[in-house]
Coordinates of C-alpha atoms and ligand atoms in Angstrom, one line a residue:
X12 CA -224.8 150.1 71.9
X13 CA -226.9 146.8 71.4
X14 CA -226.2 145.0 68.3
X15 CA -228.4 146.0 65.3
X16 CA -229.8 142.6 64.8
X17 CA -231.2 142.3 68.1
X18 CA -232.4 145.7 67.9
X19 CA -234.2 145.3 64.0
X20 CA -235.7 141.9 65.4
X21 CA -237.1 143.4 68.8
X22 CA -239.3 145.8 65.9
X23 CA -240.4 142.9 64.4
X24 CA -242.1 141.3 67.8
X25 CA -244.5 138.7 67.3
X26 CA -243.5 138.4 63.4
X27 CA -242.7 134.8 62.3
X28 CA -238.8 134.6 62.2
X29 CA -238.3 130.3 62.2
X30 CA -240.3 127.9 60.4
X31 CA -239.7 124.4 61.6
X32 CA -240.7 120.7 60.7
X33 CA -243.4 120.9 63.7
X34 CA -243.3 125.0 64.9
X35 CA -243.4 128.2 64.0
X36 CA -241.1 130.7 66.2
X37 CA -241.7 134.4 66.4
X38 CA -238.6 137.3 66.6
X39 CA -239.7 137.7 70.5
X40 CA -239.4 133.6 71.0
X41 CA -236.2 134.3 69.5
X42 CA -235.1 137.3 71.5
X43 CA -237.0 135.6 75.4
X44 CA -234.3 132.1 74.6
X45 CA -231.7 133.7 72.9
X46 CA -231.5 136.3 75.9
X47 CA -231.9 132.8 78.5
X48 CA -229.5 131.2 76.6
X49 CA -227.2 134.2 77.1
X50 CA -228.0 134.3 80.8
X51 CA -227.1 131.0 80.8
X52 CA -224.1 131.1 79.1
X53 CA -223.1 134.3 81.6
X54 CA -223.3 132.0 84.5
X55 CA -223.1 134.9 86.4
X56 CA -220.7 136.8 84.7
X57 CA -221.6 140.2 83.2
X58 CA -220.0 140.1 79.8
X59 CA -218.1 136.6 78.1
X60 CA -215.6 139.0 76.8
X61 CA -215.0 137.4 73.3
X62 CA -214.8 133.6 74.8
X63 CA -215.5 131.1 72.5
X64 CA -218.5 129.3 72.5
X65 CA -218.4 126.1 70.4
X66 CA -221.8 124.7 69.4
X67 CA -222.7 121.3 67.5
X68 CA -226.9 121.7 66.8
X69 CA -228.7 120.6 64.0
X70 CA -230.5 122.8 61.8
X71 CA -233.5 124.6 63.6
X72 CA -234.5 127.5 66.3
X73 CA -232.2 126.1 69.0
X74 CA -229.2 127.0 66.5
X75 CA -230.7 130.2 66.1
X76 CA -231.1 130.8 69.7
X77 CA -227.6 129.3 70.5
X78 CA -226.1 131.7 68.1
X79 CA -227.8 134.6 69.1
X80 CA -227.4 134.2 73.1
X81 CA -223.7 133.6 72.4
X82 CA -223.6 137.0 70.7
X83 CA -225.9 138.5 73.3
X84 CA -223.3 137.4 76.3
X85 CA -220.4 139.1 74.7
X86 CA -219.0 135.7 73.0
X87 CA -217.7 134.7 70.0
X88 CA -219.8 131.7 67.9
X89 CA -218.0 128.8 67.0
X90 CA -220.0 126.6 64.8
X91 CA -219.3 123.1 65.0
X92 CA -220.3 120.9 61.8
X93 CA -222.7 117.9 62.1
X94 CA -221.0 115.8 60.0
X95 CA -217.9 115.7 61.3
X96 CA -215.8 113.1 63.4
X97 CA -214.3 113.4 66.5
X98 CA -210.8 114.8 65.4
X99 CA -212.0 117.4 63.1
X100 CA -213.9 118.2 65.9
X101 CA -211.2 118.5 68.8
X102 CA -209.4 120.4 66.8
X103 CA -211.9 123.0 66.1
X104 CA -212.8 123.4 70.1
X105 CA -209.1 123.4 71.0
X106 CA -207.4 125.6 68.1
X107 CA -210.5 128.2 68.6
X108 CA -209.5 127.5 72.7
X109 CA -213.5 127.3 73.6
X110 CA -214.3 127.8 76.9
X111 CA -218.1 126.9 76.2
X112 CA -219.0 123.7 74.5
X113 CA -223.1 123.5 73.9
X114 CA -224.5 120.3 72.3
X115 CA -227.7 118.9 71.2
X116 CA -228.2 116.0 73.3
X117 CA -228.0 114.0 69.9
X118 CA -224.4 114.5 70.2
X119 CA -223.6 114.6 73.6
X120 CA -221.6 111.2 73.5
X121 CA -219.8 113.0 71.1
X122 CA -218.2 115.9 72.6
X123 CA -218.7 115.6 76.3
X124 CA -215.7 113.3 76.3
X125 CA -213.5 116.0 74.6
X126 CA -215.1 118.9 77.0
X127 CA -213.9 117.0 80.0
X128 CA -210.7 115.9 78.6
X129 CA -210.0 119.7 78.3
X130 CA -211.5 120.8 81.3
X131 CA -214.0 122.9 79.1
X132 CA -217.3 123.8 80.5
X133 CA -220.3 121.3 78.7
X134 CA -224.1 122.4 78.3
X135 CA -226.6 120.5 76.6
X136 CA -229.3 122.3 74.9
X137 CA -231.9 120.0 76.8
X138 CA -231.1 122.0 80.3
X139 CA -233.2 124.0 81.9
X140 CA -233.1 127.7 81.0
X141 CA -232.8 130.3 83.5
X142 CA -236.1 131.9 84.5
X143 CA -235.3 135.2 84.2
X144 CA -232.6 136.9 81.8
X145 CA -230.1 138.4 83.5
X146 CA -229.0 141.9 82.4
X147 CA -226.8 141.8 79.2
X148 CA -223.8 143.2 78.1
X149 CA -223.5 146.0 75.8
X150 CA -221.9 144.4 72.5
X151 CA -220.1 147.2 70.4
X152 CA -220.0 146.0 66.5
X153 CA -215.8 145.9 66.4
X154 CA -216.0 143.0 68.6
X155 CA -215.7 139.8 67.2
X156 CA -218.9 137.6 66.6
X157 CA -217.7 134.8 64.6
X158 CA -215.0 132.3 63.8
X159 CA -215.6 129.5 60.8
X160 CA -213.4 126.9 59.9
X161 CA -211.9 126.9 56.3
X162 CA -210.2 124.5 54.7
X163 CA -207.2 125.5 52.9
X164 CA -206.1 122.9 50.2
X165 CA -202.7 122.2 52.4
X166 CA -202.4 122.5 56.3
X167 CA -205.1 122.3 59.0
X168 CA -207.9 124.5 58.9
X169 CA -208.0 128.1 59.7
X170 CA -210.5 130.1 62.0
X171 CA -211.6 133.0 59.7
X172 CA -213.0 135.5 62.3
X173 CA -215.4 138.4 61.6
X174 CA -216.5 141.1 63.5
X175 CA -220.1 142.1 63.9
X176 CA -219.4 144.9 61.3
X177 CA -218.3 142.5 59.4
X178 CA -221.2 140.4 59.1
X179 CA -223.5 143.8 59.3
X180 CA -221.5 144.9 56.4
X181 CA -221.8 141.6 54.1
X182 CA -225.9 141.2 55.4
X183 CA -227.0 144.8 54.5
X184 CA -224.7 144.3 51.0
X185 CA -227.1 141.3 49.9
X186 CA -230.4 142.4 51.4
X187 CA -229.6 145.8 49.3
X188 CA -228.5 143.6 46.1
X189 CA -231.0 141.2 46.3
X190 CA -234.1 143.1 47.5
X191 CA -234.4 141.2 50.4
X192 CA -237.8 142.3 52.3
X193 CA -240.2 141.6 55.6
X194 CA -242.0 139.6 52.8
X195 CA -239.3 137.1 52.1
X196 CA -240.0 133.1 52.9
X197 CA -236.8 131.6 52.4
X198 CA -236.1 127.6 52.4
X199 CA -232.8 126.8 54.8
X200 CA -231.2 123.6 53.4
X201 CA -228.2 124.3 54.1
X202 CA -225.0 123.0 57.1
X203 CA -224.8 126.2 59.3
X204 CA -221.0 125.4 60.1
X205 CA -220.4 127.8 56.7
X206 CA -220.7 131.0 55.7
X207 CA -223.5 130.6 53.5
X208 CA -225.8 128.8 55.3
X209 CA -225.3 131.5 58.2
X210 CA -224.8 134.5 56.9
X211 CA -226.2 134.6 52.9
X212 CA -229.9 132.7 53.8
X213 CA -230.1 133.2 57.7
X214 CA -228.4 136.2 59.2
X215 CA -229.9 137.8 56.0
X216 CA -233.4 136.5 56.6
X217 CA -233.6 138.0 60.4
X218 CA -232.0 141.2 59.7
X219 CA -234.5 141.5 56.9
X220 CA -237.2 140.8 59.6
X221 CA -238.3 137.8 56.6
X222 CA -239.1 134.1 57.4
X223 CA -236.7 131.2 57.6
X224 CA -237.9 127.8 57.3
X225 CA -235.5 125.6 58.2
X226 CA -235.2 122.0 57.3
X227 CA -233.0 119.9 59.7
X228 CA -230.9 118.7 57.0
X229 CA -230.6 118.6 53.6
X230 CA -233.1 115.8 51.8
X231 CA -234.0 116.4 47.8
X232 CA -237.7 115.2 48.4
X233 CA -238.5 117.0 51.6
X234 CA -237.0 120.2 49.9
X235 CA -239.5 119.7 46.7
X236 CA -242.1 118.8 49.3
X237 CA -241.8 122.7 51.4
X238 CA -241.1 123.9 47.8
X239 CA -244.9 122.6 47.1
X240 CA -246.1 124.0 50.3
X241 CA -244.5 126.7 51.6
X242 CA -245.4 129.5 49.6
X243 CA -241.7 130.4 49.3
X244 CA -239.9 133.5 47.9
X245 CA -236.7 132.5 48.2
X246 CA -234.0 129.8 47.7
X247 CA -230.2 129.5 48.0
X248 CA -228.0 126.4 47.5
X249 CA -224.5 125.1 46.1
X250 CA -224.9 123.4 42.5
X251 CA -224.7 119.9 44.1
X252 CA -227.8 120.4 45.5
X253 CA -229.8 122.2 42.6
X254 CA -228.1 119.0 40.6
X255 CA -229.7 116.5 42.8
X256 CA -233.5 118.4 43.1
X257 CA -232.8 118.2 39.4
X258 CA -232.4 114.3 39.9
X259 CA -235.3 114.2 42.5
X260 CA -237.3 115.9 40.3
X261 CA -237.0 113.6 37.3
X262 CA -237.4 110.5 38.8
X263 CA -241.0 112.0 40.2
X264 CA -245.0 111.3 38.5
X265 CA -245.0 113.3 35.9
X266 CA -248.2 114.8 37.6
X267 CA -245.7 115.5 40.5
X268 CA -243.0 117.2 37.8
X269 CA -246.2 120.1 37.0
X270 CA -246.8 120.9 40.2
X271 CA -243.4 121.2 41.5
X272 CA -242.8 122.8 38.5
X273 CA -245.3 125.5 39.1
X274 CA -244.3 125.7 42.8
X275 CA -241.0 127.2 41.7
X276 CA -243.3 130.0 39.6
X277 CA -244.0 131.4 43.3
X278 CA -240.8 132.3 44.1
X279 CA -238.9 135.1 43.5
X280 CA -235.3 134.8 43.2
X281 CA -233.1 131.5 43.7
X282 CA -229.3 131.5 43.9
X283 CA -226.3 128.8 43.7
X284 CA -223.0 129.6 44.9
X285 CA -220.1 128.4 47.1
X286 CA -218.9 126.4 43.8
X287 CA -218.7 127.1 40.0
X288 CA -222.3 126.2 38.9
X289 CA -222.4 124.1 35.5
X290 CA -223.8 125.5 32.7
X291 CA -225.6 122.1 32.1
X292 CA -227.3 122.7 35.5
X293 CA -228.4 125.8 35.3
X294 CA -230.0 125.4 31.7
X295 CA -231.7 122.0 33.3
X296 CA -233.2 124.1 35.9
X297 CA -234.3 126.9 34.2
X298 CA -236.3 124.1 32.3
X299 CA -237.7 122.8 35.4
X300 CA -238.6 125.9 37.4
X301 CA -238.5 128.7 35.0
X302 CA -235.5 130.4 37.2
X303 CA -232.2 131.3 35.6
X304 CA -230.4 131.1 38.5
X305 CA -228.4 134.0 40.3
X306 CA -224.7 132.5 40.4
X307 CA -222.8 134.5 42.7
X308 CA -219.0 134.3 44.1
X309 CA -217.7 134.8 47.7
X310 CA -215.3 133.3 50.8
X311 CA -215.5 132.6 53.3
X312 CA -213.0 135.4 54.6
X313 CA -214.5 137.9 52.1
X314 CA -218.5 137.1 52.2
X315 CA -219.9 137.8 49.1
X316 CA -217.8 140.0 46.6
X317 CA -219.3 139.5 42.9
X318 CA -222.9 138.7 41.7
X319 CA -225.3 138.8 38.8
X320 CA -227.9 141.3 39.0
X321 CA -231.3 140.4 40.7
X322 CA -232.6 142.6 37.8
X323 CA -231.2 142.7 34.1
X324 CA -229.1 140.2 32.3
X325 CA -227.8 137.2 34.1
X326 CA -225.0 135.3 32.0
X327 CA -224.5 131.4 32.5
X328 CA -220.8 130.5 33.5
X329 CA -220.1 134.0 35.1
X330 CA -220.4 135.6 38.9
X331 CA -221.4 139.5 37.6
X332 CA -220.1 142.4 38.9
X333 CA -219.0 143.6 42.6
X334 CA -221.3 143.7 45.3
X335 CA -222.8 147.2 46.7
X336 CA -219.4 148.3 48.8
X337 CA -217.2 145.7 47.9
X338 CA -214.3 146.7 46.2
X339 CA -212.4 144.1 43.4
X340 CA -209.4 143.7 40.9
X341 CA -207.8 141.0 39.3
X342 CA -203.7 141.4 39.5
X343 CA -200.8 139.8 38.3
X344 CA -198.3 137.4 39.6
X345 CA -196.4 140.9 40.8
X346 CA -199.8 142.3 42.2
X347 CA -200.1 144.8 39.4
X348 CA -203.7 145.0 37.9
X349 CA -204.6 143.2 35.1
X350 CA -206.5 144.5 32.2
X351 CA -210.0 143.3 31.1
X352 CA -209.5 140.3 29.3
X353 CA -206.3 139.0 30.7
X354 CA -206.9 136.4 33.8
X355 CA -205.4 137.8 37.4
X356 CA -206.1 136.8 40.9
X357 CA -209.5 138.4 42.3
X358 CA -208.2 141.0 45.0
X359 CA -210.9 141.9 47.7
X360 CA -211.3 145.3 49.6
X361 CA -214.3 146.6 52.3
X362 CA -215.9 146.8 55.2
X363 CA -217.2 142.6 54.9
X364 CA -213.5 141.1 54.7
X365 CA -212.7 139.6 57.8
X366 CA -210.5 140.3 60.5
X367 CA -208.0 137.7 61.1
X368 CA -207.2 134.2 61.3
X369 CA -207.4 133.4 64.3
X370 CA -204.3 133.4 66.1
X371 CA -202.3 133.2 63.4
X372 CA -200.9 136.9 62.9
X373 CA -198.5 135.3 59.7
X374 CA -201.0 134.0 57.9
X375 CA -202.9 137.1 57.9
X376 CA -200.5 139.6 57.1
X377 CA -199.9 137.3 54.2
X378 CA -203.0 137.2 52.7
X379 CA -203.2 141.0 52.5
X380 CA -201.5 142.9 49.7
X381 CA -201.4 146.8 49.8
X382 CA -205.4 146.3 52.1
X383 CA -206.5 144.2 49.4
X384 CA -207.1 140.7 50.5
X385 CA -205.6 137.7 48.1
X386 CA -208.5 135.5 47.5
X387 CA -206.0 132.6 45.7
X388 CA -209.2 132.6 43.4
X389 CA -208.3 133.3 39.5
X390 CA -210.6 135.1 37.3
X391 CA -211.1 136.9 34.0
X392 CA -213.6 139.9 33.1
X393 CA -215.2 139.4 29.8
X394 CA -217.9 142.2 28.6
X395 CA -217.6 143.3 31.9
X396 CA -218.4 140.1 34.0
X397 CA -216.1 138.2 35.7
X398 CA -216.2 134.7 34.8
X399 CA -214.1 132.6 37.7
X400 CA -211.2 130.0 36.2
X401 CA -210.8 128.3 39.7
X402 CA -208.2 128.2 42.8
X403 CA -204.9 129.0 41.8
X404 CA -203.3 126.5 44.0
X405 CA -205.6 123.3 42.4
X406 CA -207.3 124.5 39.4
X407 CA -204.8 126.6 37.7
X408 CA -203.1 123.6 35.9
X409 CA -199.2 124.5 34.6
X410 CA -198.9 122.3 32.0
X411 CA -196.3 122.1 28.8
X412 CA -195.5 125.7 29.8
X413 CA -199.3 127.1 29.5
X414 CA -201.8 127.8 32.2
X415 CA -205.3 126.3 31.8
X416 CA -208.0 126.3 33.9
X417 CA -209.4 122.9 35.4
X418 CA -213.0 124.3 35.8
X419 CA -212.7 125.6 31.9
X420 CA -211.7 122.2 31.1
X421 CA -214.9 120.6 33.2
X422 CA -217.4 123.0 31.7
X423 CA -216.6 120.9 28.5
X424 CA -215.8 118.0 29.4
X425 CA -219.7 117.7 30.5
X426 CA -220.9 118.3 27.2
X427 CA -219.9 114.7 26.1
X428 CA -223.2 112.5 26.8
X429 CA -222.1 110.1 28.7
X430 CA -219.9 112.1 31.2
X431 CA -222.3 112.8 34.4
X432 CA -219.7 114.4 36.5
X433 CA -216.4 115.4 36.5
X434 CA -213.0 117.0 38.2
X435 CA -210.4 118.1 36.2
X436 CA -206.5 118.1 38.8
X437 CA -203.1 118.7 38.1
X438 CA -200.6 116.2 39.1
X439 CA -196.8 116.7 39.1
X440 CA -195.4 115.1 36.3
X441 CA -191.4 115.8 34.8
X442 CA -192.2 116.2 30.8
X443 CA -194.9 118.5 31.5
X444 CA -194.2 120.2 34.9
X445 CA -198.1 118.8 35.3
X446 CA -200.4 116.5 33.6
X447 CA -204.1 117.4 33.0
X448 CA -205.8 114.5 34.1
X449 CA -209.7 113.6 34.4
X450 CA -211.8 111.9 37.0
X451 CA -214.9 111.0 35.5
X452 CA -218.4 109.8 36.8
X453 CA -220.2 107.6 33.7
X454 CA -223.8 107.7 32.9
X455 CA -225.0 104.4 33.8
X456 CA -223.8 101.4 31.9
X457 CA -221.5 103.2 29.9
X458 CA -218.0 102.7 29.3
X459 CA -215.2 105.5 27.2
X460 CA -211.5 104.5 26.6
X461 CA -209.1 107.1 26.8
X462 CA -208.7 107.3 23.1
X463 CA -212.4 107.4 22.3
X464 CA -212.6 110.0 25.2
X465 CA -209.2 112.2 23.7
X466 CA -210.2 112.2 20.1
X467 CA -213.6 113.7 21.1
X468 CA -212.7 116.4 23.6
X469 CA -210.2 117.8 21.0
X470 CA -213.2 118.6 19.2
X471 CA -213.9 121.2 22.3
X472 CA -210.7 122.3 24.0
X473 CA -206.9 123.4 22.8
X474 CA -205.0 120.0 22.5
X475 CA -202.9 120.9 25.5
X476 CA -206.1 121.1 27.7
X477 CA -207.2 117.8 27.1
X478 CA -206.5 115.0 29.7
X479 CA -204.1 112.7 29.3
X480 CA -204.9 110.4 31.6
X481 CA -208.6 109.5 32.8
X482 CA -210.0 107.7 35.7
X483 CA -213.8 106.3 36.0
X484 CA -215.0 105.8 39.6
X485 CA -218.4 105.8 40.7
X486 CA -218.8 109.2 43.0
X487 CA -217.0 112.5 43.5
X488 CA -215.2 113.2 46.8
X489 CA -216.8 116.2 48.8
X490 CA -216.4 118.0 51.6
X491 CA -219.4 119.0 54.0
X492 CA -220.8 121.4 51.3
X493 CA -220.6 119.1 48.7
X494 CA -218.1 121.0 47.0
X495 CA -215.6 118.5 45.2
X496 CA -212.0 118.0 47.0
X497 CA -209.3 118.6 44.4
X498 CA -206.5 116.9 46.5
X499 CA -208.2 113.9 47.3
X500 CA -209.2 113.9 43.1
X501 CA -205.3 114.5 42.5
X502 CA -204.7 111.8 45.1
X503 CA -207.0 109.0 42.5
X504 CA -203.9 109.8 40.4
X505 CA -201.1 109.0 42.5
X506 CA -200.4 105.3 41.6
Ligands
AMP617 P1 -215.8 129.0 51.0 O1 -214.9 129.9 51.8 O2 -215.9 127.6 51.6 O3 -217.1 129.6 50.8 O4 -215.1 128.8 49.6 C1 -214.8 129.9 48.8 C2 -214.3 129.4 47.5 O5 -215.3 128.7 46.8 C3 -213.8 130.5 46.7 O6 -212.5 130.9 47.0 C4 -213.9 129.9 45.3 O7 -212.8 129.1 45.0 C5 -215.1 129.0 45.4 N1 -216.4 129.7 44.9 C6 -217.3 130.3 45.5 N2 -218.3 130.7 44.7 C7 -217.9 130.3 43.4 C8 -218.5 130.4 42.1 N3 -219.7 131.0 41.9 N4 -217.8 129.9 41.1 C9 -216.6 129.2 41.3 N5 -216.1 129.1 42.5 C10 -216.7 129.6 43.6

């Protein structure tokens, strides 16, 4: 059986599947280089038999092609990101034990060196194709397609692998959720080293036999700029980035601010996830573009498992209800369920959640409970929507004997006018077990003591949520996808 993307996208034929800064690529450009690349990457061989194939391209058809003729010879994708240095990188290619490394010439300098010091086969996407595509292996959908790096908060990354039923099931879940059509023009800003760039705006996008305009990386003025011309439907990002179009947009001509304004009138839906969206920024927005934006919750491990409804009510500070065939509960410490009302850790069961981390049998028998899988994510339902509290390892904060949630504590926190940005951390302290503490980004020229800062955030939170110590420094630390790293914020605190 061929694979059901490659089969949906062979219907589509001279349909435009990639938009580019300087091309347009139809679903048989895709299919004639993916199926080279494939050939290629076959060398030969009939079938890669699940080998890994580690890949470091920017944003753009060659990705897409890379992806897909990995797929197509039997392999399993390894996305490499673009922004990472060397180390994270070796350890990627060597824990996932690639026996492929492909490269855009742009890094070749890069990762050649750690190709040959591991005697790992090295193409760069500048070589010559073969002519003619070789016969292809048959690809049944229980094989596995994928392997992403996460991030845990301790310990070195693991590879979170997913079959192609996996990704089938997670795809057809969002394209059924959020009426994805042929008709769809969505904007690709996002790194394609993560699930959402992949699967929620590009995997989605071909199997939907829609457009993808990819930009090769993320930039708030050329975003506005294909916003203006594109003739978009579609738009999915992380709340950094909605918070600095917001910026981009409000530094623009007024003139400018109406028609971009107006642009955003064209499209359809547009989504944040990957990290709790401010209320603050999704009200701003919805000034600016007329969109209440979609905020949904998922993993990498998971895809997505709860949303707000494309139609209906949509409810600032909450993720909805589960996705079409995704099964979830919130449980206790002892893995009993909760009831509405009372916060629990959001339990994940169906046909999307991954297989494995790779290699690492442990690990993945212990992030199942009873089939469900433990997403270390608290929650709370609250007239029926869940409303997320954070990661119960970094913003569950134990503190004086209660439990209080760091992204709770943010959410106010940015009411006071001259807070721009915050992170809320733990850290281990012996009279209360942990300290809530605050690391803040001012508004410009401004300045808050603590005391000042205290006496008005009791105004808004329990006294025993309020930081007790704060810390002003001039930028959040992030990770690739801009979401904010907790134990590099708790780290601020250590002295
Ligand atoms: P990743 O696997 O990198 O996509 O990270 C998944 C984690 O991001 C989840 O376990 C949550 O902690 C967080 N996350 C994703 N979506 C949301 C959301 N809408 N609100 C709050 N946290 C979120």
């Amino acid at each position: 059986m061929n694979l059901p993307l490659i089969t949906r996208a062979d219907e589509q034929g001279e349909r435009i599947a990639i938009v580019t800064a300087d091309r347009r690529f139809t679903y048989s450009d895709l299919l004639h280089v993916s199926g080279q690349i494939a050939t290629q990457l076959l060398n030969g061989a009939s079938d890669l038999q699940e080998q890994r194939v580690a890949f470091l391209i920017p944003s753009g058809f060659e990705y897409v092609a890379t992806q897909w003729g990995i797929w197509r010879a039997g392999g399993i994708a390894v996305p490499l990101c673009v922004s990472h240095p060397r180390p994270e990188l070796e350890y990627v290619i060597t824990d996932a034990n690639a026996s492929i490394v492909v490269a855009h010439p742009s890094f070749a300098a890069l990762l050649r060196p750690i190709a040959e010091a591991a005697s790992i086969r090295f193409i760069l996407t500048s070589e010559l194709l073969p002519a003619q595509i070789a016969p292809l292996p048959e690809v049944d959908g229980t094989r596995r397609a994928l392997i992403l790096y996460t991030s845990g908060t301790t310990g070195k990354p693991k590879g979170v692998v997913t079959t192609h039923h996996n990704i089938q099931a997670q795809v057809t879940s969002l394209i059924t959720a959020w009426g994805w059509s042929p008709d769809d023009r969505i904007l690709h800003v996002l790194p394609l080293h993560h699930i959402h760039g992949i699967i929620n705006v590009l995997t989605c996008a071909l199997w939907a036999g829609a457009e993808c305009h990819m930009l090769s990386k993320f930039d708030a003025e050329a975003v506005w700029d294909r916003v203006a011309e594109a003739n978009l439907t579609l738009f999915m990002a992380v709340p950094t980035i909605y918070a600095k179009l917001i910026a981009a947009w409000e530094k623009a001509a007024g003139d400018r601010q109406i028609a971009l304004s107006q642009a955003c009138a064209g499209l359809r839906l547009m989504v944040s996830g990957s990290a709790a969206l401010p209320v603050q920024v999704l009200e701003r927005w919805q000034t600016i573009s007329g969109h209440f934006l979609l905020e949904r919750y998922g993993m990498t491990e998971i895809g997505m498992a709860l949303s707000n409804p494309l139609e209906g009510q949509r409810r600032a500070g909450y993720v909805g209800t589960p996705l079409p065939h995704v099964e979830v509960r919130l449980v206790d410490e002892s893995g009993v369920a909760v009831p509405p009302g009372t916060p629990g850790e959001i339990q994940v069961k169906g046909p999307g959640v991954f297989l494995e981390y790779w290699q690492k049998p442990e690990a993945t028998a212990k992030a199942f409970q009873d089939g469900w899988f433990c997403t270390g994510d608290f929650a709370i339902v609250e007239q029926d929507c869940y409303r997320i509290l954070g990661r119960i390892s970094v913003d569950i904060i134990k503190t004086g004997g209660y439990k209080v949630s760091a992204l709770e504590i943010e959410e106010a926190l940015r009411q006071h006018p001259d807070i721009q940005e915050c992170a809320v951390v733990g850290v281990a302290d012996q009279e209360w077990g942990e300290r809530v503490c605050a690391a803040l980004v001012l508004q410009a020229d401004r300045d808050l003591t603590l005391e000042a800062f205290r006496s008005w955030a009791k105004e808004y939170l329990a006294v025993y949520k309020v930081p007790t110590r704060i810390l002003t420094i001039g930028e959040l630390p992030r990770n690739a996808m801009g979401k904010v790293t907790k134990p590099a914020v708790a780290k601020l605190f250590d002295s």
